[in-house]
Short mmCIF file of C-alpha atoms and ligand atoms in Angstrom, two decimals:
data_model
loop_
_atom_site.label_atom_id
_atom_site.label_comp_id
_atom_site.label_asym_id
_atom_site.label_seq_id
_atom_site.Cartn_x
_atom_site.Cartn_y
_atom_site.Cartn_z
CA MET A 1 -177.89 -206.70 46.31
CA LEU A 2 -181.38 -205.61 45.90
CA ARG A 3 -182.54 -203.28 42.77
CA ILE A 4 -185.83 -201.64 42.79
CA THR A 5 -186.21 -198.00 41.83
CA ARG A 6 -185.32 -195.20 43.56
CA ARG A 7 -189.12 -194.17 43.79
CA GLU A 8 -190.18 -197.34 45.01
CA PHE A 9 -187.41 -197.23 48.03
CA LEU A 10 -188.30 -193.82 48.85
CA LYS A 11 -192.23 -194.77 48.59
CA TYR A 12 -191.30 -198.04 50.84
CA CYS A 13 -189.32 -196.11 53.33
CA SER A 14 -192.34 -193.47 53.58
CA ILE A 15 -194.89 -195.83 53.96
CA ALA A 16 -193.38 -198.15 56.13
CA ALA A 17 -191.48 -195.50 58.45
CA GLY A 18 -194.42 -195.66 60.97
CA ALA A 19 -193.58 -199.24 61.47
CA LEU A 20 -190.07 -199.28 61.33
CA GLY A 21 -189.93 -196.85 63.85
CA LEU A 22 -188.20 -194.38 61.37
CA SER A 23 -187.73 -190.80 62.67
CA ALA A 24 -187.76 -187.95 59.85
CA GLY A 25 -184.41 -187.21 59.87
CA THR A 26 -183.43 -190.71 59.39
CA LEU A 27 -186.10 -190.67 56.63
CA MET A 28 -184.09 -187.62 55.12
CA LYS A 29 -180.40 -189.07 55.67
CA LEU A 30 -182.11 -192.07 53.95
CA GLU A 31 -183.12 -189.80 50.62
CA ASN A 32 -180.17 -188.25 50.73
CA ALA A 33 -177.90 -191.23 50.95
CA ILE A 34 -179.77 -192.72 47.94
CA ALA A 35 -179.90 -189.98 45.62
CA GLY A 36 -179.03 -190.64 42.10
CA GLU A 37 -178.95 -194.63 43.08
CA ALA A 38 -181.09 -197.14 42.24
CA ASN A 39 -180.85 -199.79 44.59
CA VAL A 40 -181.57 -200.72 48.12
CA ASP A 41 -178.63 -203.67 49.43
CA VAL A 42 -179.59 -207.34 51.00
CA MET A 43 -176.40 -209.08 52.38
CA TRP A 44 -177.33 -212.50 53.21
CA LEU A 45 -175.74 -214.35 55.99
CA ASP A 46 -175.36 -217.53 56.83
CA GLY A 47 -174.63 -219.33 59.97
CA ALA A 48 -175.30 -222.50 61.52
CA ALA A 49 -177.55 -224.29 58.98
CA CYS A 50 -177.84 -227.01 56.26
CA THR A 51 -178.69 -223.87 53.39
CA GLY A 52 -181.38 -225.99 53.11
CA CYS A 53 -183.58 -222.24 52.56
CA SER A 54 -181.19 -221.44 50.10
CA VAL A 55 -181.93 -224.20 48.06
CA SER A 56 -185.57 -224.09 48.89
CA LEU A 57 -185.55 -220.00 47.61
CA LEU A 58 -184.00 -221.47 44.74
CA ASN A 59 -187.32 -223.52 43.86
CA SER A 60 -189.78 -220.48 43.64
CA ARG A 61 -192.20 -220.70 41.15
CA PHE A 62 -195.48 -219.49 42.52
CA TYR A 63 -195.21 -215.91 42.69
CA THR A 64 -192.19 -215.72 40.33
CA THR A 65 -188.77 -217.37 39.47
CA ILE A 66 -185.69 -217.35 41.17
CA ASP A 67 -184.19 -216.09 37.54
CA ASP A 68 -187.05 -213.04 37.47
CA LEU A 69 -186.27 -212.24 41.02
CA LEU A 70 -182.48 -211.95 40.66
CA ILE A 71 -182.36 -210.65 37.04
CA ASN A 72 -185.46 -207.89 37.54
CA ARG A 73 -185.95 -207.32 41.20
CA LEU A 74 -182.78 -208.60 42.97
CA ASP A 75 -179.50 -207.72 42.43
CA LEU A 76 -177.92 -210.53 45.11
CA ASN A 77 -174.14 -209.65 45.21
CA TYR A 78 -173.46 -211.35 48.64
CA HIS A 79 -174.83 -214.86 49.37
CA LYS A 80 -171.48 -217.10 49.65
CA THR A 81 -173.72 -220.43 48.86
CA ILE A 82 -175.15 -218.97 45.34
CA MET A 83 -172.77 -216.84 44.16
CA ALA A 84 -170.26 -217.75 41.49
CA ALA A 85 -167.87 -217.41 43.13
CA ALA A 86 -166.53 -219.69 46.52
CA GLY A 87 -164.02 -219.93 49.65
CA ALA A 88 -161.04 -217.54 49.41
CA TYR A 89 -162.37 -216.30 46.00
CA VAL A 90 -165.19 -214.42 47.31
CA ASN A 91 -163.74 -212.98 49.79
CA GLU A 92 -160.07 -212.83 48.87
CA VAL A 93 -159.32 -212.12 44.99
CA LYS A 94 -161.23 -209.56 42.87
CA PHE A 95 -163.34 -211.76 40.34
CA THR A 96 -164.89 -210.05 37.21
CA GLY A 97 -163.92 -206.22 38.53
CA ALA A 98 -165.94 -206.94 41.69
CA ASN A 99 -165.15 -208.15 45.23
CA ALA A 100 -167.71 -209.70 47.43
CA LEU A 101 -165.68 -208.71 50.47
CA ASP A 102 -165.81 -205.29 49.02
CA ALA A 103 -169.87 -205.11 48.40
CA ALA A 104 -170.15 -206.27 51.98
CA ARG A 105 -167.95 -203.67 53.43
CA GLU A 106 -169.67 -201.03 51.15
CA MET A 107 -173.11 -201.94 52.57
CA TYR A 108 -171.68 -201.69 55.77
CA ASN A 109 -170.41 -198.69 55.93
CA ALA A 110 -173.23 -197.04 53.71
CA PRO A 111 -175.46 -194.93 55.96
CA ALA A 112 -177.42 -197.26 58.66
CA GLY A 113 -180.43 -197.88 57.39
CA THR A 114 -180.13 -198.33 53.51
CA TYR A 115 -179.65 -202.23 53.36
CA VAL A 116 -181.73 -204.93 54.71
CA LEU A 117 -179.79 -207.85 56.03
CA VAL A 118 -181.64 -211.78 55.53
CA VAL A 119 -180.28 -213.91 58.31
CA GLU A 120 -180.13 -218.21 57.33
CA GLY A 121 -179.13 -220.44 60.10
CA ALA A 122 -178.75 -220.62 64.00
CA VAL A 123 -176.30 -217.94 65.35
CA GLN A 124 -173.94 -219.73 67.96
CA CYS A 125 -172.84 -217.89 70.64
CA ALA A 126 -171.14 -220.23 73.24
CA THR A 127 -167.27 -219.66 74.14
CA PRO A 128 -165.64 -222.88 72.87
CA PRO A 129 -162.94 -224.96 75.17
CA GLY A 130 -159.79 -223.15 74.70
CA SER A 131 -161.43 -219.64 73.61
CA THR A 132 -162.01 -216.51 74.71
CA THR A 133 -164.67 -215.49 71.87
CA ALA A 134 -167.99 -215.84 72.35
CA GLY A 135 -169.08 -217.39 69.06
CA ASP A 136 -166.08 -219.06 68.07
CA TYR A 137 -167.70 -221.88 67.05
CA CYS A 138 -168.65 -220.12 63.59
CA HIS A 139 -166.70 -218.12 61.76
CA VAL A 140 -167.89 -216.08 58.31
CA GLY A 141 -164.79 -214.04 57.72
CA ASN A 142 -164.70 -209.87 58.82
CA LEU A 143 -167.11 -209.10 56.50
CA THR A 144 -167.48 -205.66 57.96
CA GLY A 145 -163.88 -204.02 57.64
CA ALA A 146 -164.21 -202.26 61.01
CA VAL A 147 -161.93 -202.88 63.87
CA GLY A 148 -162.83 -204.97 66.74
CA VAL A 149 -165.71 -206.77 65.17
CA GLY A 150 -164.19 -209.72 64.11
CA GLU A 151 -164.43 -213.39 62.29
CA THR A 152 -167.61 -214.82 63.62
CA MET A 153 -171.34 -215.22 62.85
CA LEU A 154 -172.57 -213.90 65.75
CA ALA A 155 -170.18 -210.45 65.81
CA ASN A 156 -171.38 -210.11 61.89
CA THR A 157 -174.46 -210.78 61.87
CA ARG A 158 -174.93 -208.19 65.12
CA ALA A 159 -173.06 -205.70 63.46
CA PHE A 160 -174.98 -205.49 59.90
CA ALA A 161 -178.46 -205.99 62.07
CA SER A 162 -177.76 -203.36 64.25
CA LYS A 163 -177.21 -200.17 61.09
CA ALA A 164 -179.94 -202.76 58.90
CA LEU A 165 -183.43 -201.11 57.86
CA ALA A 166 -185.13 -204.72 58.85
CA VAL A 167 -184.11 -208.03 58.93
CA LEU A 168 -185.52 -211.53 57.91
CA ALA A 169 -185.03 -214.59 59.72
CA VAL A 170 -185.14 -216.94 57.15
CA GLY A 171 -185.83 -221.00 58.52
CA THR A 172 -186.38 -221.83 62.03
CA CYS A 173 -182.97 -222.15 62.57
CA ALA A 174 -182.46 -218.30 61.77
CA SER A 175 -185.68 -218.01 63.55
CA PHE A 176 -185.91 -220.18 66.85
CA GLY A 177 -182.33 -221.88 66.99
CA GLY A 178 -184.01 -225.32 65.11
CA ILE A 179 -181.96 -228.06 64.80
CA PRO A 180 -178.77 -226.65 65.58
CA ASN A 181 -180.28 -225.85 69.14
CA GLY A 182 -181.27 -228.93 69.15
CA ARG A 183 -180.81 -231.39 72.66
CA GLY A 184 -177.00 -232.09 72.79
CA SER A 185 -176.19 -229.20 71.39
CA LEU A 186 -172.61 -227.46 72.97
CA THR A 187 -172.74 -224.43 71.13
CA ASN A 188 -175.87 -222.14 72.05
CA ALA A 189 -177.89 -221.32 68.77
CA LYS A 190 -179.90 -219.62 68.83
CA GLY A 191 -182.43 -217.16 66.65
CA LEU A 192 -181.92 -213.93 66.26
CA LEU A 193 -184.99 -212.73 69.32
CA TYR A 194 -185.91 -215.70 70.28
CA GLN A 195 -184.01 -219.33 71.55
CA GLY A 196 -187.04 -221.70 71.14
CA THR A 197 -190.22 -220.04 72.48
CA SER A 198 -188.23 -217.41 74.68
CA PHE A 199 -187.88 -214.37 73.83
CA GLY A 200 -184.91 -211.94 74.80
CA LYS A 201 -182.82 -215.16 74.46
CA GLY A 202 -182.04 -214.17 70.75
CA ALA A 203 -178.48 -213.50 69.15
CA LEU A 204 -179.50 -209.97 68.59
CA ASN A 205 -181.63 -209.22 72.10
CA ASP A 206 -179.92 -211.39 74.58
CA SER A 207 -178.17 -208.53 77.09
CA THR A 208 -175.38 -211.21 78.14
CA LEU A 209 -174.07 -210.70 74.44
CA GLY A 210 -174.04 -206.69 74.78
CA ASP A 211 -176.94 -204.38 74.27
CA PRO A 212 -179.99 -205.35 72.68
CA ILE A 213 -180.53 -204.22 69.15
CA THR A 214 -184.23 -203.21 67.97
CA THR A 215 -183.95 -203.10 64.15
CA PRO A 216 -187.04 -204.65 63.10
CA VAL A 217 -186.94 -208.63 62.75
CA ILE A 218 -189.51 -210.92 60.60
CA ASN A 219 -189.17 -214.66 61.36
CA ILE A 220 -189.84 -216.53 57.98
CA PRO A 221 -189.46 -220.37 59.99
CA GLY A 222 -190.04 -223.87 58.65
CA CYS A 223 -186.98 -226.55 57.79
CA PRO A 224 -187.21 -225.75 55.26
CA PRO A 225 -189.75 -222.51 54.66
CA HIS A 226 -191.50 -222.55 51.38
CA PRO A 227 -190.00 -220.62 48.70
CA ASP A 228 -193.56 -219.00 48.42
CA TRP A 229 -192.94 -217.58 52.48
CA ILE A 230 -189.89 -216.17 51.67
CA VAL A 231 -190.28 -214.57 47.90
CA GLY A 232 -193.89 -213.71 48.48
CA THR A 233 -192.48 -211.93 51.73
CA ILE A 234 -190.15 -210.10 50.03
CA ALA A 235 -192.83 -209.35 47.30
CA HIS A 236 -195.24 -207.76 49.65
CA ILE A 237 -192.62 -204.92 50.88
CA LEU A 238 -191.25 -204.33 47.21
CA ASP A 239 -195.40 -204.29 45.85
CA THR A 240 -196.79 -202.78 48.48
CA GLY A 241 -194.39 -200.63 50.34
CA THR A 242 -195.13 -202.09 53.72
CA LEU A 243 -193.67 -205.24 55.99
CA PRO A 244 -196.43 -207.83 55.79
CA PRO A 245 -198.51 -208.00 58.58
CA LEU A 246 -197.37 -210.70 61.20
CA ILE A 247 -198.67 -212.83 63.99
CA ASN A 248 -197.33 -214.42 67.06
CA TYR A 249 -193.44 -214.60 67.00
CA ARG A 250 -193.05 -211.97 64.69
CA ARG A 251 -194.40 -214.61 61.56
CA PRO A 252 -195.98 -213.30 58.43
CA VAL A 253 -199.85 -214.10 58.73
CA ASP A 254 -200.04 -214.61 54.95
CA TYR A 255 -198.46 -218.36 54.92
CA GLY A 256 -200.66 -219.73 57.39
CA TYR A 257 -198.34 -219.27 60.52
CA GLY A 258 -201.64 -219.00 62.14
CA GLU A 259 -203.70 -221.75 61.06
CA TYR A 260 -202.70 -225.59 62.26
CA GLN A 261 -201.73 -228.41 59.44
CA CYS A 262 -204.88 -230.16 60.18
CA ASN A 263 -207.47 -227.58 59.34
CA ALA A 264 -205.49 -225.11 57.04
CA GLY A 265 -205.49 -227.75 53.79
CA PRO A 266 -207.58 -229.04 55.57
CA CYS A 267 -205.06 -232.52 55.91
CA PRO A 268 -206.94 -234.37 53.04
CA TRP A 269 -206.76 -237.41 56.35
CA LYS A 270 -208.56 -235.44 58.60
CA TYR A 271 -212.00 -236.40 57.00
CA ASN A 272 -211.07 -239.86 56.38
CA ASN A 273 -210.89 -241.58 59.54
CA ALA A 274 -212.98 -244.76 59.57
CA ILE A 275 -215.14 -242.53 61.02
CA GLY A 276 -217.54 -244.69 63.53
CA SER A 277 -214.84 -247.40 63.72
CA PRO A 278 -214.83 -249.18 67.41
CA ASP A 279 -210.95 -248.56 67.10
CA GLN A 280 -210.84 -244.90 66.88
CA ASN A 281 -209.23 -242.66 69.06
CA PRO A 282 -211.46 -239.85 69.40
CA ARG A 283 -208.76 -237.31 70.34
CA TYR A 284 -206.77 -238.80 67.00
CA PRO A 285 -209.30 -239.88 64.97
CA VAL A 286 -207.45 -242.93 63.53
CA GLY A 287 -208.23 -246.57 62.87
CA ASP A 288 -206.15 -249.41 63.85
CA SER A 289 -203.07 -247.79 64.87
CA LYS A 290 -200.79 -250.98 64.04
CA ARG A 291 -202.35 -251.51 60.57
CA LEU A 292 -202.11 -247.71 59.72
CA GLY A 293 -198.42 -248.23 60.61
CA ARG A 294 -197.88 -251.18 58.71
CA GLU A 295 -199.69 -250.16 55.39
CA LYS A 296 -198.95 -246.41 55.64
CA TRP A 297 -196.96 -246.07 52.72
CA THR A 298 -199.23 -248.01 50.53
CA SER A 299 -202.75 -247.00 51.53
CA ASN A 300 -205.14 -244.01 51.09
CA THR A 301 -207.96 -244.83 53.17
CA LEU A 302 -206.25 -245.28 56.45
CA GLY A 303 -206.76 -241.63 57.85
CA CYS A 304 -205.22 -239.38 60.49
CA LEU A 305 -201.30 -239.81 61.37
CA GLY A 306 -201.58 -238.55 64.24
CA ILE A 307 -200.84 -241.02 66.56
CA LEU A 308 -198.03 -242.15 64.94
CA GLY A 309 -196.59 -239.18 65.54
CA CYS A 310 -197.70 -236.31 63.12
CA LYS A 311 -197.60 -232.73 64.33
CA GLY A 312 -200.41 -231.08 62.01
CA ARG A 313 -202.25 -230.71 65.18
CA LYS A 314 -199.86 -228.77 67.16
CA THR A 315 -197.66 -226.74 63.72
CA LYS A 316 -199.12 -223.50 61.95
CA ALA A 317 -197.74 -223.44 58.34
CA ASP A 318 -200.24 -223.82 54.98
CA CYS A 319 -198.39 -226.58 53.51
CA SER A 320 -202.07 -228.52 53.59
CA ARG A 321 -203.25 -226.14 51.23
CA ARG A 322 -200.16 -224.46 49.27
CA ARG A 323 -198.47 -227.52 49.04
CA TRP A 324 -194.59 -227.91 47.64
CA ASN A 325 -193.10 -228.10 44.16
CA THR A 326 -195.40 -226.24 41.99
CA ASN A 327 -193.92 -226.16 38.55
CA VAL A 328 -196.50 -223.64 36.92
CA ALA A 329 -196.58 -219.94 38.60
CA GLU A 330 -199.66 -218.59 40.76
CA GLN A 331 -200.88 -222.49 41.19
CA TYR A 332 -200.31 -224.70 44.08
CA GLY A 333 -197.61 -227.40 44.38
CA VAL A 334 -198.56 -231.16 44.14
CA ASN A 335 -198.05 -232.68 47.25
CA TRP A 336 -196.38 -232.36 51.32
CA CYS A 337 -195.16 -234.23 54.06
CA VAL A 338 -198.65 -235.58 55.34
CA GLY A 339 -199.75 -235.55 51.57
CA SER A 340 -197.59 -238.85 50.66
CA ARG A 341 -198.26 -240.33 54.09
CA GLY A 342 -195.13 -238.82 56.05
CA ASN A 343 -195.45 -237.29 59.38
CA CYS A 344 -195.93 -233.51 59.59
CA HIS A 345 -192.51 -232.89 61.81
CA GLY A 346 -193.47 -229.46 62.99
CA CYS A 347 -190.50 -227.64 61.71
CA THR A 348 -192.42 -224.13 61.31
CA GLU A 349 -192.63 -224.15 65.30
CA PRO A 350 -190.04 -222.24 67.26
CA THR A 351 -190.11 -225.90 70.01
CA PHE A 352 -188.93 -227.41 67.08
CA PRO A 353 -187.27 -230.58 66.54
CA ASP A 354 -187.12 -231.61 70.47
CA ARG A 355 -189.94 -230.14 72.35
CA VAL A 356 -192.62 -230.83 69.61
CA GLY A 357 -192.79 -234.75 70.09
CA LYS A 358 -190.18 -238.01 69.16
CA PHE A 359 -190.71 -238.01 65.28
CA ASN A 360 -192.47 -241.33 65.15
CA THR A 361 -194.74 -243.05 67.65
CA PHE A 362 -195.18 -246.65 66.58
CA ALA A 363 -197.92 -247.85 68.78
FE1 FSX B 1 -182.41 -224.69 59.10
FE2 FSX B 1 -181.76 -223.31 56.58
FE3 FSX B 1 -183.55 -226.08 57.95
FE4 FSX B 1 -181.88 -226.13 56.66
O1 FSX B 1 -180.18 -222.88 55.58
S1 FSX B 1 -183.85 -224.53 58.98
S2 FSX B 1 -181.58 -226.53 58.95
S3 FSX B 1 -183.55 -226.85 56.29
O2 FSX B 1 -181.94 -224.37 55.44
O3 FSX B 1 -181.43 -223.23 58.43
FE1 SF4 B 2 -203.74 -234.84 59.02
FE2 SF4 B 2 -201.55 -234.96 60.85
FE3 SF4 B 2 -203.52 -233.43 61.62
FE4 SF4 B 2 -204.02 -236.16 61.39
S1 SF4 B 2 -202.68 -235.10 63.22
S2 SF4 B 2 -205.72 -234.41 60.40
S3 SF4 B 2 -202.26 -236.70 59.83
S4 SF4 B 2 -201.90 -232.98 59.47
#
């Protein structure tokens, strides 16, 4: 559960009302629902994913630490990976006076628009052989307690999303389908609003799965997303009472989702390309690509990795500027994939993993 003051929440609701399409009547209901209460619930669901998004979140440092978030700003009661209890204890057994399953059901049964839903991982929508239930590839339990919702990630995600105030799709899987939707997948894994680049093919808005769900969705792609992108988006909502400005694919503009990696930092190799060398490829400004391949781990003078398959020139994010793994508040991190001479794999893009191109190219 996310805990903010009642005053902050009401301020958020009224300022965000236009963006969220909340009517005055809904706002009134919200005010009444939380009268005397000081918290807004956050439900975190995970489907088909490696859980790297949660692990990345735990590394938060730039804006604030995860300890500060959980102690002072958020009260995250339902997150199956980081809850103290796991497995049957979470959903079946009372522990320390609270039952996470009850908490989830309470959130679901509260008046509409009183919680935020976070989704990590793709939603698998296919009907497996021998089953008659769409989404039967991924079960998360009957978290709503409502008759007929069932246990699949698909059913739970749609049910919680339909009543949420807003939804954060954390990671490329939840945004676009990501690796679970890679070539050869049998499970019809989808993001919430998109499958790859196709809007209207997501788990919430594909009309073959039921009526489209219109709750506002913010996509924070990346495999995994940088912790600052997740925490910064949450902090923006809490601190300003507004949704962050979004650009294409409903991504927050603040984290470089409008800039190519080559330019955002800029990439240190971009201006280090043996300029003037007769071997230089003017399109991907590199020198001797065989030498580049052979020596990429040991030399820092060999220029752009584009010819080896680096996707920085078609991938939008600010890794090249923000970098990862800072241990100091408000200071950018120490390195990023390309900074350590590994190709950018295009993990923030809706075309990831197959349609951004081969991971590596050996010339
Ligand atoms: Fe996906 Fe998150 Fe990649 Fe993993 O769970 S965006 S596979 S880093 O962690 O959803
Ligand atoms: Fe840097 Fe890769 Fe862009 Fe080349 S393609 S400038 S190595 S991010």
